[in-house]
XYZ file of N, CA and C in Angstrom:
804
model
N 4.062 -17.173 -71.764
C 3.113 -17.860 -71.773
C 1.515 -18.513 -72.735
N 2.552 -18.323 -73.842
C 1.418 -18.014 -75.697
C 0.992 -20.061 -75.541
N 1.777 -20.340 -75.083
C 1.784 -22.185 -75.667
C 0.451 -22.614 -74.644
N 0.950 -22.087 -72.916
C -0.294 -22.124 -71.515
C -1.942 -21.991 -71.745
N -1.836 -20.359 -72.654
C -2.623 -20.202 -72.933
C -3.849 -20.990 -73.995
N -2.120 -21.084 -75.571
C -3.053 -21.893 -76.023
C -4.013 -22.812 -75.918
N -3.161 -24.024 -74.776
C -3.180 -24.822 -74.372
C -4.944 -25.110 -73.314
N -4.316 -24.136 -72.872
C -6.156 -23.720 -71.867
C -7.525 -23.748 -72.770
N -7.213 -23.078 -73.617
C -8.281 -23.343 -74.941
C -8.409 -24.087 -75.563
N -7.378 -24.541 -75.327
C -7.793 -26.186 -76.076
C -8.620 -26.871 -75.072
N -8.183 -26.953 -73.947
C -8.640 -27.585 -72.881
C -10.437 -27.196 -72.967
N -10.263 -26.248 -73.350
C -11.946 -25.653 -72.579
C -12.578 -26.205 -74.196
N -12.240 -25.883 -74.993
C -12.863 -26.607 -76.181
C -13.078 -27.957 -76.127
N -12.545 -28.485 -75.531
C -11.888 -29.840 -76.115
C -12.046 -31.219 -74.732
N -12.724 -30.539 -73.884
C -13.058 -31.635 -72.424
C -12.503 -32.341 -72.134
N -13.810 -32.379 -72.652
C -14.507 -34.155 -73.068
C -13.516 -35.140 -73.520
N -13.097 -34.647 -74.786
C -11.633 -35.118 -75.845
C -10.605 -35.472 -74.787
N -10.227 -34.759 -73.668
C -9.351 -35.356 -73.062
C -8.981 -35.628 -71.788
N -10.763 -35.745 -71.844
C -10.979 -36.485 -70.225
C -11.110 -37.373 -69.971
N -11.197 -38.478 -70.842
C -9.733 -39.676 -70.307
C -8.507 -39.497 -70.323
N -7.702 -38.884 -70.982
C -6.021 -38.822 -70.962
C -6.354 -38.340 -69.467
N -6.543 -37.486 -69.133
C -6.474 -36.255 -67.866
C -6.907 -37.531 -66.658
N -8.017 -38.096 -67.022
C -7.950 -39.109 -65.518
C -6.983 -40.296 -65.650
N -6.135 -40.624 -66.316
C -5.588 -41.758 -66.764
C -4.180 -41.105 -66.102
N -3.559 -39.427 -65.809
C -2.647 -38.591 -65.818
C -2.664 -38.398 -64.055
N -3.680 -38.636 -63.947
C -4.148 -38.011 -62.678
C -4.197 -39.413 -61.414
N -4.875 -40.483 -62.433
C -4.623 -42.207 -61.083
C -2.941 -42.118 -61.304
N -2.717 -42.052 -62.459
C -0.504 -42.309 -61.967
C -0.073 -41.443 -61.196
N -0.348 -40.655 -61.201
C 0.440 -39.660 -60.260
C 1.160 -39.917 -59.350
N 0.072 -40.562 -58.909
C -0.283 -40.503 -57.169
C -0.178 -41.388 -56.458
N 0.216 -42.652 -56.916
C 1.552 -43.601 -55.850
C 3.158 -43.336 -56.976
N 3.314 -42.365 -57.202
C 4.566 -41.856 -57.636
C 5.553 -40.932 -56.604
N 4.747 -40.289 -55.803
C 5.582 -39.143 -55.180
C 5.629 -39.835 -53.767
N 6.684 -39.980 -52.969
C 6.983 -40.376 -51.764
C 6.838 -39.070 -50.683
N 5.362 -39.372 -50.337
C 4.748 -38.276 -49.144
C 5.099 -38.926 -47.992
N 5.950 -39.544 -47.690
C 5.923 -40.106 -46.320
C 7.662 -39.636 -46.200
N 7.755 -39.218 -47.074
C 9.503 -38.544 -46.859
C 9.095 -37.005 -46.792
N 8.495 -36.341 -47.288
C 7.727 -34.754 -47.091
C 7.049 -34.863 -46.149
N 6.389 -35.526 -45.690
C 5.988 -35.257 -44.406
C 7.242 -35.601 -43.083
N 8.328 -36.649 -43.250
C 9.685 -36.446 -42.124
C 10.139 -35.102 -42.098
N 10.442 -34.767 -43.900
C 10.977 -33.190 -43.683
C 10.631 -31.844 -43.163
N 8.772 -32.426 -43.416
C 8.161 -31.254 -42.709
C 8.316 -31.282 -41.234
N 8.027 -32.494 -40.425
C 8.121 -32.642 -39.142
C 9.254 -32.071 -38.554
N 10.411 -32.167 -39.707
C 12.010 -32.227 -38.918
C 11.720 -30.390 -38.976
N 11.031 -29.604 -39.682
C 10.647 -27.852 -39.756
C 10.270 -27.776 -38.499
N 8.963 -28.311 -38.472
C 8.302 -27.903 -37.355
C 8.282 -27.872 -35.966
N 9.137 -28.870 -35.925
C 10.786 -29.128 -34.649
C 11.666 -27.726 -34.240
N 11.790 -27.243 -35.358
C 12.587 -25.904 -35.358
C 14.656 -26.599 -35.989
N 13.511 -27.643 -36.906
C 15.129 -28.103 -36.734
C 15.264 -28.528 -38.953
N 16.291 -29.021 -38.980
C 16.378 -29.122 -40.761
C 17.107 -30.761 -41.013
N 15.833 -31.644 -41.437
C 16.503 -32.659 -41.613
C 17.890 -32.924 -42.954
N 18.441 -33.861 -41.782
C 19.931 -34.391 -43.200
C 20.357 -35.052 -43.148
N 19.478 -35.706 -43.384
C 19.179 -37.137 -44.305
C 18.925 -37.530 -45.258
N 20.286 -37.436 -46.059
C 20.776 -38.065 -47.700
C 19.297 -38.364 -47.610
N 18.780 -39.948 -46.929
C 17.814 -40.801 -47.864
C 16.331 -40.227 -47.492
N 15.768 -38.898 -47.087
C 14.912 -38.961 -46.501
C 14.573 -37.574 -48.232
N 15.782 -36.367 -47.992
C 16.029 -36.214 -49.359
C 15.589 -37.044 -50.567
N 17.077 -37.382 -50.519
C 16.279 -37.996 -51.982
C 15.659 -38.707 -52.563
N 14.682 -39.282 -51.003
C 13.477 -39.986 -51.570
C 12.369 -39.098 -51.751
N 12.567 -37.560 -51.400
C 11.061 -36.654 -51.667
C 11.631 -36.242 -53.273
N 13.127 -36.143 -54.021
C 13.319 -35.572 -55.260
C 12.873 -36.379 -56.330
N 13.011 -37.892 -56.007
C 13.582 -38.750 -56.737
C 12.242 -38.799 -57.639
N 12.068 -39.472 -58.824
C 10.384 -39.684 -59.491
C 9.988 -40.960 -59.593
N 10.526 -41.530 -58.086
C 10.408 -42.473 -57.991
C 9.653 -43.150 -56.051
N 8.248 -43.735 -55.857
C 7.944 -44.389 -55.081
C 8.819 -45.492 -54.089
N 10.260 -45.445 -53.453
C 10.311 -46.898 -53.013
C 10.214 -46.507 -51.825
N 9.170 -46.144 -50.738
C 8.753 -46.792 -49.827
C 8.946 -48.427 -49.138
N 7.510 -49.119 -50.283
C 7.580 -50.468 -50.264
C 7.789 -51.079 -51.145
N 7.408 -52.098 -50.982
C 7.413 -53.347 -52.876
C 6.376 -52.602 -53.076
N 5.224 -52.397 -52.599
C 3.501 -52.015 -52.884
C 3.473 -50.815 -54.105
N 4.016 -49.840 -53.820
C 4.441 -48.976 -54.213
C 5.973 -48.664 -55.116
N 6.535 -49.591 -55.173
C 7.663 -49.650 -56.388
C 6.604 -50.326 -57.102
N 5.647 -51.215 -57.094
C 4.926 -51.545 -58.198
C 4.329 -50.679 -58.532
N 3.433 -50.443 -58.271
C 2.232 -49.328 -58.434
C 3.762 -48.019 -59.222
N 4.603 -47.722 -59.070
C 5.369 -46.864 -59.586
C 5.617 -46.912 -60.867
N 5.921 -48.365 -61.626
C 6.070 -48.713 -62.202
C 4.812 -49.096 -63.080
N 3.617 -49.292 -62.749
C 2.431 -49.104 -63.333
C 2.287 -47.805 -63.886
N 2.029 -46.834 -62.871
C 1.912 -45.887 -63.547
C 2.651 -44.978 -64.529
N 4.292 -45.497 -64.978
C 5.306 -45.077 -65.383
C 3.996 -45.305 -67.094
N 3.962 -46.880 -66.819
C 3.892 -47.753 -68.060
C 2.439 -46.156 -68.714
N 1.534 -46.440 -67.482
C 0.280 -45.608 -67.888
C 1.018 -44.346 -68.836
N 1.589 -43.629 -68.124
C 2.250 -42.420 -68.691
C 2.680 -42.266 -69.748
N 3.147 -43.303 -70.302
C 3.724 -43.159 -71.499
C 2.745 -44.112 -72.852
N 1.640 -44.488 -72.278
C 0.478 -45.036 -72.673
C -0.335 -43.622 -73.025
N -0.177 -42.796 -71.838
C -0.815 -42.085 -72.107
C -0.595 -40.482 -73.171
N 0.376 -40.317 -72.891
C 1.383 -39.666 -73.763
C 0.798 -39.622 -75.405
N 1.458 -41.405 -75.373
C 1.281 -41.500 -77.183
C -0.335 -41.715 -77.893
N -1.669 -41.697 -76.522
C -2.673 -41.754 -76.726
C -3.052 -40.511 -77.224
N -2.692 -39.198 -76.440
C -3.026 -37.350 -76.106
C -2.442 -37.013 -77.336
N -1.039 -37.196 -77.848
C -0.099 -36.890 -78.997
C -1.218 -37.070 -80.267
N -1.261 -38.480 -80.175
C -2.311 -38.991 -81.452
C -3.470 -37.869 -81.559
N -4.039 -38.482 -80.401
C -5.278 -37.779 -80.486
C -5.584 -36.063 -80.917
N -4.371 -35.569 -80.340
C -4.358 -33.489 -80.834
C -3.802 -33.558 -82.004
N -2.461 -34.724 -82.530
C -2.636 -34.418 -83.886
C -3.565 -34.098 -84.989
N -4.508 -35.865 -84.778
C -5.248 -35.002 -85.843
C -6.362 -35.115 -85.787
N -6.365 -34.265 -84.756
C -7.700 -33.605 -84.253
C -7.553 -32.110 -85.037
N -5.924 -32.039 -84.582
C -5.406 -29.988 -85.534
C -5.463 -30.132 -86.270
N -4.782 -31.302 -86.829
C -4.358 -31.385 -88.120
C -5.504 -31.372 -89.499
N -6.511 -33.210 -88.808
C -7.146 -32.968 -89.991
C -8.739 -32.908 -89.208
N -9.237 -32.326 -87.899
C -10.391 -32.075 -87.906
C -10.969 -33.445 -87.201
N -10.415 -34.697 -86.684
C -10.455 -35.544 -86.453
C -10.484 -36.427 -85.481
N -11.477 -36.272 -84.721
C -11.891 -37.316 -83.744
C -12.025 -38.772 -83.300
N -11.631 -40.045 -84.697
C -12.656 -40.773 -85.309
C -10.392 -41.969 -84.157
N -11.186 -42.861 -83.744
C -10.278 -44.130 -82.751
C -9.055 -44.403 -83.723
N -9.719 -44.193 -85.123
C -9.163 -45.005 -86.147
C -7.689 -44.372 -86.046
N -8.128 -43.153 -86.617
C -7.222 -41.900 -86.810
C -6.069 -41.983 -85.602
N -6.473 -42.180 -84.710
C -5.353 -42.787 -83.235
C -4.510 -43.032 -83.179
N -4.852 -44.453 -83.666
C -4.499 -45.207 -83.867
C -3.289 -45.915 -84.342
N -3.590 -45.155 -85.663
C -2.788 -45.635 -87.040
C -1.006 -44.609 -86.513
N -0.699 -43.235 -85.448
C 0.224 -42.800 -85.221
C 0.760 -43.231 -83.794
N -0.241 -44.937 -83.294
C 0.053 -44.293 -81.838
C 1.196 -45.542 -80.924
N 1.050 -46.281 -82.368
C 2.757 -46.522 -82.647
C 4.542 -46.228 -82.271
N 4.218 -45.411 -83.240
C 5.154 -44.397 -83.228
C 5.366 -43.840 -81.772
N 4.277 -43.272 -81.102
C 3.949 -41.724 -80.284
C 4.658 -42.543 -79.137
N 4.193 -43.915 -78.946
C 4.284 -44.637 -77.894
C 6.015 -45.503 -77.982
N 6.256 -45.993 -78.936
C 8.382 -45.718 -78.784
C 8.512 -44.674 -77.805
N 8.614 -43.076 -79.256
C 9.650 -42.079 -78.554
C 8.663 -41.664 -77.258
N 7.841 -41.970 -77.020
C 7.043 -41.974 -75.649
C 8.368 -43.030 -74.836
N 8.153 -43.804 -74.837
C 8.547 -44.850 -73.594
C 10.403 -44.439 -74.563
N 10.730 -43.584 -74.940
C 12.044 -43.228 -75.011
C 12.356 -42.015 -74.073
N 11.395 -41.459 -74.610
C 11.699 -39.820 -73.625
C 11.446 -39.805 -72.100
N 10.414 -40.736 -71.803
C 10.390 -40.783 -70.499
C 11.084 -41.717 -69.554
N 12.497 -42.752 -70.332
C 13.922 -43.168 -70.085
C 14.441 -42.298 -69.325
N 14.670 -41.661 -70.545
C 15.550 -40.180 -70.759
C 15.515 -38.658 -69.704
N 14.414 -39.180 -69.062
C 13.681 -38.101 -68.425
C 14.447 -38.337 -67.614
N 13.317 -39.767 -66.638
C 13.315 -40.401 -65.430
C 14.988 -40.553 -65.100
N 16.019 -40.549 -65.678
C 17.613 -40.793 -65.660
C 17.713 -39.647 -65.688
N 17.477 -38.522 -65.805
C 17.887 -36.876 -66.180
C 17.431 -36.893 -64.116
N 16.718 -36.894 -64.120
C 16.135 -36.708 -62.644
C 16.356 -37.826 -61.497
N 16.679 -38.219 -62.226
C 17.269 -39.065 -60.782
C 18.786 -38.553 -60.495
N 19.246 -38.460 -61.379
C 20.777 -38.406 -61.187
C 20.489 -36.439 -60.715
N 20.053 -35.701 -60.802
C 19.633 -34.870 -60.536
C 19.330 -34.261 -58.904
N 18.121 -35.335 -59.033
C 18.155 -35.882 -57.457
C 18.766 -36.045 -56.183
N 19.626 -37.083 -56.842
C 21.064 -37.439 -56.277
C 21.953 -36.459 -55.952
N 21.900 -34.976 -56.549
C 23.169 -33.702 -56.508
C 22.203 -33.048 -55.717
N 21.300 -33.085 -55.303
C 20.247 -32.341 -54.747
C 20.190 -32.431 -53.930
N 20.113 -33.508 -53.287
C 19.873 -34.005 -51.774
C 20.946 -34.718 -51.566
N 22.258 -34.177 -52.023
C 23.845 -33.949 -51.886
C 23.308 -32.261 -51.221
N 23.314 -32.008 -51.831
C 23.500 -29.948 -51.517
C 22.533 -29.844 -50.281
N 21.740 -30.439 -50.317
C 20.809 -29.833 -49.275
C 21.407 -30.742 -47.452
N 21.891 -31.330 -48.200
C 22.511 -32.671 -46.733
C 23.428 -31.897 -46.084
N 24.339 -30.928 -46.942
C 25.610 -30.334 -46.587
C 25.535 -29.434 -46.161
N 24.218 -28.553 -46.797
C 23.602 -27.231 -46.510
C 23.037 -27.197 -44.858
N 22.159 -28.811 -44.668
C 21.039 -29.053 -43.285
C 22.534 -28.873 -42.667
N 23.379 -29.711 -42.927
C 24.294 -29.363 -41.641
C 25.234 -28.294 -40.790
N 24.631 -26.887 -41.726
C 24.961 -25.406 -41.740
C 23.993 -24.892 -40.694
N 24.778 -23.358 -40.499
C 23.297 -22.625 -40.094
C 22.209 -22.206 -40.682
N 20.786 -21.819 -40.082
C 19.587 -22.165 -40.408
C 19.894 -21.224 -41.887
N 20.517 -20.109 -42.097
C 20.462 -18.813 -43.142
C 21.603 -19.575 -44.240
N 22.152 -20.100 -43.967
C 23.516 -20.608 -45.000
C 21.892 -21.725 -45.897
N 21.772 -22.556 -45.096
C 20.464 -23.763 -45.647
C 19.739 -23.059 -46.212
N 19.510 -22.347 -46.279
C 18.354 -21.058 -47.541
C 19.707 -21.442 -49.171
N 20.717 -20.968 -49.435
C 21.896 -21.028 -49.914
C 21.427 -22.525 -50.741
N 21.727 -23.284 -49.973
C 21.604 -24.156 -50.675
C 20.106 -24.590 -51.386
N 19.071 -24.000 -50.806
C 17.400 -24.566 -51.639
C 17.953 -23.422 -52.637
N 18.717 -22.418 -52.614
C 18.572 -21.592 -53.755
C 19.079 -22.114 -55.023
N 19.939 -22.768 -54.568
C 20.889 -23.754 -55.302
C 20.003 -24.919 -56.532
N 19.610 -25.521 -54.968
C 18.457 -26.724 -55.620
C 18.066 -25.859 -56.976
N 17.280 -25.085 -56.416
C 16.434 -24.459 -57.202
C 16.294 -23.861 -59.016
N 18.002 -23.772 -58.848
C 18.821 -22.398 -60.047
C 18.950 -24.044 -60.920
N 19.454 -25.199 -59.772
C 19.984 -26.749 -60.963
C 18.202 -27.072 -61.482
N 17.255 -26.657 -60.925
C 16.129 -27.073 -61.309
C 15.513 -26.872 -62.198
N 15.911 -25.175 -62.308
C 15.572 -24.064 -63.639
C 16.337 -24.620 -64.760
N 17.509 -24.529 -64.641
C 18.360 -25.671 -65.797
C 17.693 -26.140 -66.443
N 17.625 -27.509 -66.206
C 17.116 -28.986 -66.129
C 16.033 -28.153 -67.109
N 14.863 -27.821 -66.826
C 13.937 -27.220 -67.285
C 13.904 -26.671 -68.708
N 14.782 -25.623 -68.435
C 15.284 -24.596 -69.638
C 16.431 -26.072 -70.640
N 17.208 -27.415 -70.905
C 17.848 -27.847 -71.570
C 16.490 -28.604 -71.706
N 16.047 -29.119 -71.097
C 14.716 -29.665 -71.269
C 13.659 -29.355 -72.823
N 13.506 -28.238 -72.577
C 12.682 -26.817 -72.867
C 13.418 -27.414 -75.086
N 14.649 -27.391 -75.306
C 15.285 -27.434 -76.568
C 15.264 -28.113 -77.133
N 14.558 -29.778 -76.086
C 13.999 -30.770 -76.393
C 12.463 -31.475 -77.041
N 11.723 -30.133 -76.464
C 10.443 -30.130 -76.234
C 9.618 -30.552 -77.396
N 9.876 -30.431 -78.852
C 9.499 -30.507 -79.751
C 9.939 -32.249 -80.213
N 10.626 -32.962 -79.972
C 11.230 -33.503 -80.124
C 9.644 -34.631 -80.985
N 9.001 -35.588 -79.945
C 7.907 -36.103 -79.699
C 7.021 -35.830 -81.407
N 6.560 -34.319 -81.273
C 5.716 -34.133 -82.581
C 6.156 -33.534 -83.864
N 7.112 -33.742 -83.429
C 8.227 -33.518 -84.243
C 8.614 -34.769 -85.659
N 8.900 -36.182 -84.498
C 9.017 -36.787 -85.095
C 7.342 -37.744 -86.017
N 6.595 -37.377 -84.938
C 4.869 -37.856 -85.405
C 4.890 -37.599 -86.619
N 4.865 -35.912 -86.544
C 4.477 -35.581 -87.791
C 5.190 -35.876 -89.201
N 6.512 -35.603 -88.726
C 7.475 -35.452 -90.261
C 7.917 -37.079 -90.424
N 7.641 -37.554 -89.719
C 8.196 -39.695 -89.224
C 9.370 -39.855 -90.253
N 10.350 -38.785 -89.260
C 11.752 -38.345 -89.119
C 12.484 -39.501 -88.387
N 14.142 -40.382 -88.992
C 14.439 -40.652 -87.940
C 14.520 -40.455 -86.087
N 14.755 -41.475 -85.652
C 15.068 -40.561 -84.123
C 15.789 -39.885 -84.085
N 17.486 -39.834 -84.736
C 18.498 -39.002 -84.521
C 17.585 -37.368 -85.808
N 17.087 -38.160 -86.784
C 16.758 -36.728 -87.248
C 15.792 -35.726 -86.968
N 15.212 -36.113 -85.708
C 13.999 -35.586 -85.825
C 14.087 -35.154 -84.294
N 15.664 -35.739 -83.945
C 15.849 -35.010 -82.592
C 16.468 -33.497 -82.978
N 17.903 -33.784 -84.312
C 18.148 -32.694 -84.419
C 17.202 -31.806 -85.144
N 16.280 -31.720 -85.559
C 15.360 -31.097 -86.093
C 14.737 -30.083 -85.388
N 13.560 -31.145 -84.503
C 13.261 -30.015 -83.221
C 14.397 -29.204 -82.689
N 15.268 -29.590 -82.481
C 16.414 -29.136 -81.490
C 16.721 -27.726 -82.163
N 16.644 -27.446 -83.281
C 17.003 -25.891 -84.089
C 15.933 -25.812 -84.269
N 15.124 -26.202 -84.300
C 13.302 -25.477 -84.215
C 13.460 -25.299 -82.902
N 13.233 -25.312 -81.473
C 13.209 -25.483 -79.729
C 14.163 -23.884 -79.677
N 15.436 -24.083 -80.405
C 16.035 -23.356 -79.712
C 15.379 -21.779 -80.490
N 14.384 -21.624 -80.797
C 14.241 -20.053 -81.619
C 12.464 -19.260 -80.602
N 11.892 -20.786 -79.789
C 11.156 -20.441 -78.826
C 11.640 -21.017 -77.436
N 12.873 -21.159 -77.413
C 13.093 -21.480 -75.742
C 12.596 -21.287 -74.670
N 12.343 -19.943 -74.105
C 11.884 -19.531 -73.781
C 10.235 -19.502 -73.310
N 9.905 -19.507 -74.566
C 8.137 -19.790 -74.336
C 8.322 -21.578 -74.049
N 9.133 -22.438 -74.564
C 8.834 -23.837 -74.052
C 9.450 -23.973 -72.365
N 10.434 -23.196 -72.353
C 10.671 -22.951 -70.932
C 9.755 -22.714 -70.018
N 8.735 -21.777 -70.308
C 7.762 -21.505 -69.364
C 6.350 -22.195 -69.351
N 6.202 -22.504 -70.899
C 5.180 -24.431 -70.740
C 5.505 -25.158 -69.749
N 6.811 -25.317 -69.499
C 7.436 -26.756 -68.704
C 7.056 -26.394 -67.791
N 7.949 -25.077 -66.987
C 8.145 -24.794 -65.521
C 6.835 -24.337 -64.979
N 6.171 -23.659 -65.069
C 4.601 -22.448 -65.271
C 3.667 -23.662 -63.949
N 3.755 -25.010 -65.502
C 2.477 -26.336 -64.759
C 3.177 -27.052 -63.533
N 4.729 -26.946 -63.742
C 5.153 -27.961 -62.655
C 5.477 -26.993 -60.891
N 5.825 -25.229 -61.372
C 6.346 -24.799 -60.264
C 4.558 -24.872 -59.237
N 3.386 -24.585 -59.535
C 2.108 -24.427 -59.281
C 1.631 -26.109 -58.790
N 2.515 -27.209 -59.380
C 1.892 -28.183 -59.047
C 2.837 -28.715 -57.630
N 4.072 -27.801 -57.778
C 5.045 -28.050 -56.254
C 4.508 -27.234 -54.924
N 3.574 -26.362 -56.006
C 2.814 -25.155 -54.377
C 2.204 -25.713 -54.540
N 1.049 -26.303 -55.206
C 0.105 -26.375 -54.662
C 0.313 -28.250 -53.029
N 0.793 -28.854 -53.859
C 0.640 -29.999 -53.099
C 1.711 -30.207 -52.068
N 3.120 -28.715 -52.085
C 3.123 -28.524 -50.326
C 2.511 -28.425 -49.713
N 1.573 -27.077 -50.154
C 0.705 -26.706 -49.375
C -0.149 -27.070 -48.648
N -0.689 -28.723 -49.236
C -1.538 -29.088 -48.979
C -1.023 -30.122 -47.724
N 0.508 -30.597 -47.990
C 0.987 -30.990 -47.051
C 1.003 -30.480 -45.961
N 1.779 -28.871 -45.846
C 2.013 -28.571 -44.647
C 0.689 -27.855 -43.643
N -0.117 -28.114 -44.788
C -1.512 -27.652 -44.034
C -2.581 -28.364 -43.428
N -2.422 -29.557 -44.653
C -3.728 -30.888 -43.983
C -3.529 -32.178 -43.739
N -2.090 -32.220 -44.271
C -1.261 -33.634 -44.501
C -1.490 -34.018 -44.962
N -0.791 -34.959 -45.254
C -0.679 -36.634 -46.078
C -1.714 -37.119 -46.722
N -2.687 -37.121 -46.613
C -3.743 -38.059 -46.747
C -4.215 -36.920 -48.269
N -4.722 -35.667 -47.538
C -4.991 -34.420 -48.560
C -3.773 -34.199 -49.456
N -2.911 -34.283 -49.472
C -1.605 -34.088 -50.262
C -1.279 -35.021 -50.943
N -1.853 -36.459 -50.524
C -1.987 -37.535 -51.926
C -2.379 -37.068 -53.255
N -4.296 -36.626 -52.775
C -4.782 -36.025 -53.814
C -4.474 -35.010 -54.777
N -4.169 -33.582 -53.755
C -3.813 -33.078 -54.500
C -2.495 -32.552 -54.907
N -1.510 -33.472 -54.759
C -0.347 -33.777 -55.586
C -1.205 -34.700 -56.706
N -1.611 -35.673 -57.036
C -2.243 -36.779 -58.153
C -2.990 -35.439 -59.021
N -3.875 -34.834 -58.869
C -4.676 -33.751 -59.186
C -3.723 -32.720 -59.720
N -2.832 -31.939 -58.876
C -1.811 -30.999 -59.515
C -0.786 -31.761 -60.944
N -0.103 -32.414 -60.079
C 0.783 -33.511 -60.591
C 0.381 -33.792 -62.537
N -0.729 -34.669 -62.162
C -1.513 -34.601 -63.402
C -2.288 -34.117 -64.393
N -2.699 -32.433 -64.264
C -3.363 -31.489 -64.541
C -1.431 -31.074 -65.948
N -0.633 -30.844 -64.827
C 0.880 -30.483 -65.313
C 0.843 -31.016 -66.260
N 1.433 -32.225 -66.089
C 1.488 -33.077 -66.784
C 0.369 -33.537 -68.301
N -0.103 -33.372 -68.212
C -1.582 -33.227 -69.404
C -0.576 -31.308 -70.298
N -0.807 -30.744 -69.421
C -1.277 -29.570 -70.639
C 0.598 -29.242 -70.863
N 1.823 -29.734 -70.018
C 2.731 -30.135 -70.638
C 2.831 -30.987 -72.051
N 2.222 -31.911 -72.235
C 2.176 -32.711 -73.280
C 1.891 -31.590 -74.552
N 0.398 -31.579 -74.176
C -0.142 -30.621 -75.419
C 0.168 -29.547 -75.249
N 1.068 -28.239 -74.536
C 1.737 -27.671 -74.857
C 2.720 -27.702 -75.833
N 3.389 -29.097 -75.740
C 4.490 -29.705 -76.853
C 3.868 -29.227 -78.143
N 2.751 -29.858 -78.399
C 2.308 -29.623 -79.742
C 1.731 -28.066 -80.327
N 1.266 -27.638 -79.311
C 0.855 -26.565 -79.629
C 2.114 -25.908 -80.465
N 3.437 -25.899 -78.926
C 4.654 -24.922 -79.762
C 4.512 -25.354 -81.069
N 4.847 -26.714 -81.197
C 5.735 -27.274 -82.409
C 4.341 -27.263 -83.481
N 3.657 -26.329 -83.323
C 2.272 -25.976 -84.551
C 2.258 -24.896 -84.716
N 2.568 -23.597 -83.962
C 3.195 -21.987 -84.011
C 4.200 -22.013 -84.632
N 4.791 -23.620 -84.493
C 6.375 -22.827 -85.177
C 6.953 -23.681 -86.684
N 5.838 -24.506 -87.007
C 5.687 -25.171 -88.863
C 4.700 -24.597 -88.711
N 3.516 -23.641 -88.217
C 3.003 -22.850 -88.741
C 1.646 -23.650 -89.153
N 1.420 -24.620 -89.122
C 0.467 -25.671 -89.416
C -1.444 -25.207 -89.038
N -1.833 -25.942 -89.932
C -2.961 -24.267 -90.096
C -4.170 -25.200 -88.868
N -4.919 -24.730 -87.991
C -5.863 -25.585 -87.100
C -7.039 -25.709 -88.027
N -6.754 -26.979 -87.789
C -8.794 -27.326 -88.325
C -9.580 -27.468 -87.220
N -8.669 -27.910 -86.175
C -9.893 -27.893 -84.370
C -10.075 -27.137 -84.548
N -10.033 -25.571 -84.765
C -10.692 -23.967 -84.958
C -11.634 -23.881 -86.470
N -12.159 -24.730 -86.827
C -12.543 -24.024 -87.727
C -14.165 -24.481 -88.152
N -14.948 -23.979 -88.157
C -16.039 -23.975 -88.039
C -16.865 -24.409 -88.909
N -17.489 -25.370 -89.324
C -17.706 -26.394 -90.634
C -19.799 -25.862 -89.815
């Protein structure tokens, strides 16, 4: 919880500074999730059945909205916006924490490297999540054909797989801030950040998992009780906030490991 708490404190003290980044992330997440798949699955539960449609489960888990051509285009635009957003946010937080600077010129100075590494991270994460979604969809379809109490086992297996994926991701949580601050080459930054992240792997796990679990829970509750329209709004806000918390938390974690002196906390 340490990095989550530090991140929330940073949000509280610098909300206006982070507001543009937060707004972009919220808008970007609105078109990404396929809520029609979630709605179809929820309807099957309400009818006393469990959906055995591989397509519906896969569309629910995959990090892309393939409902129609418009949602596909919007999803691509959303991911581009998220890469730009993480590059801008990391540049801003870095200059603010290390130098106490909030100038736009200082942010631009490291924007390019953050964009390149952010794009690579986004592609790797998207491919990994897509593969995980494929595996989870197979599991859910297989267990949906079994009795209801056996289906719960499938859901538990999927939850364990998701947790394992987050745990693995936590080992590379410091890659982007490490590359930005040190100027290391890609492989050097990856190795260095991995070595550092191993010492705080469980804190990194919490920093990634907790915001995502809260976002999934909030979105699911809105979808179940208030319908698709409410779920779209709740999902965009909750996942957008979770994304920003995770992005800023990665820098908080790196600053803690490296013992970076926080200039943003000083009173002048």
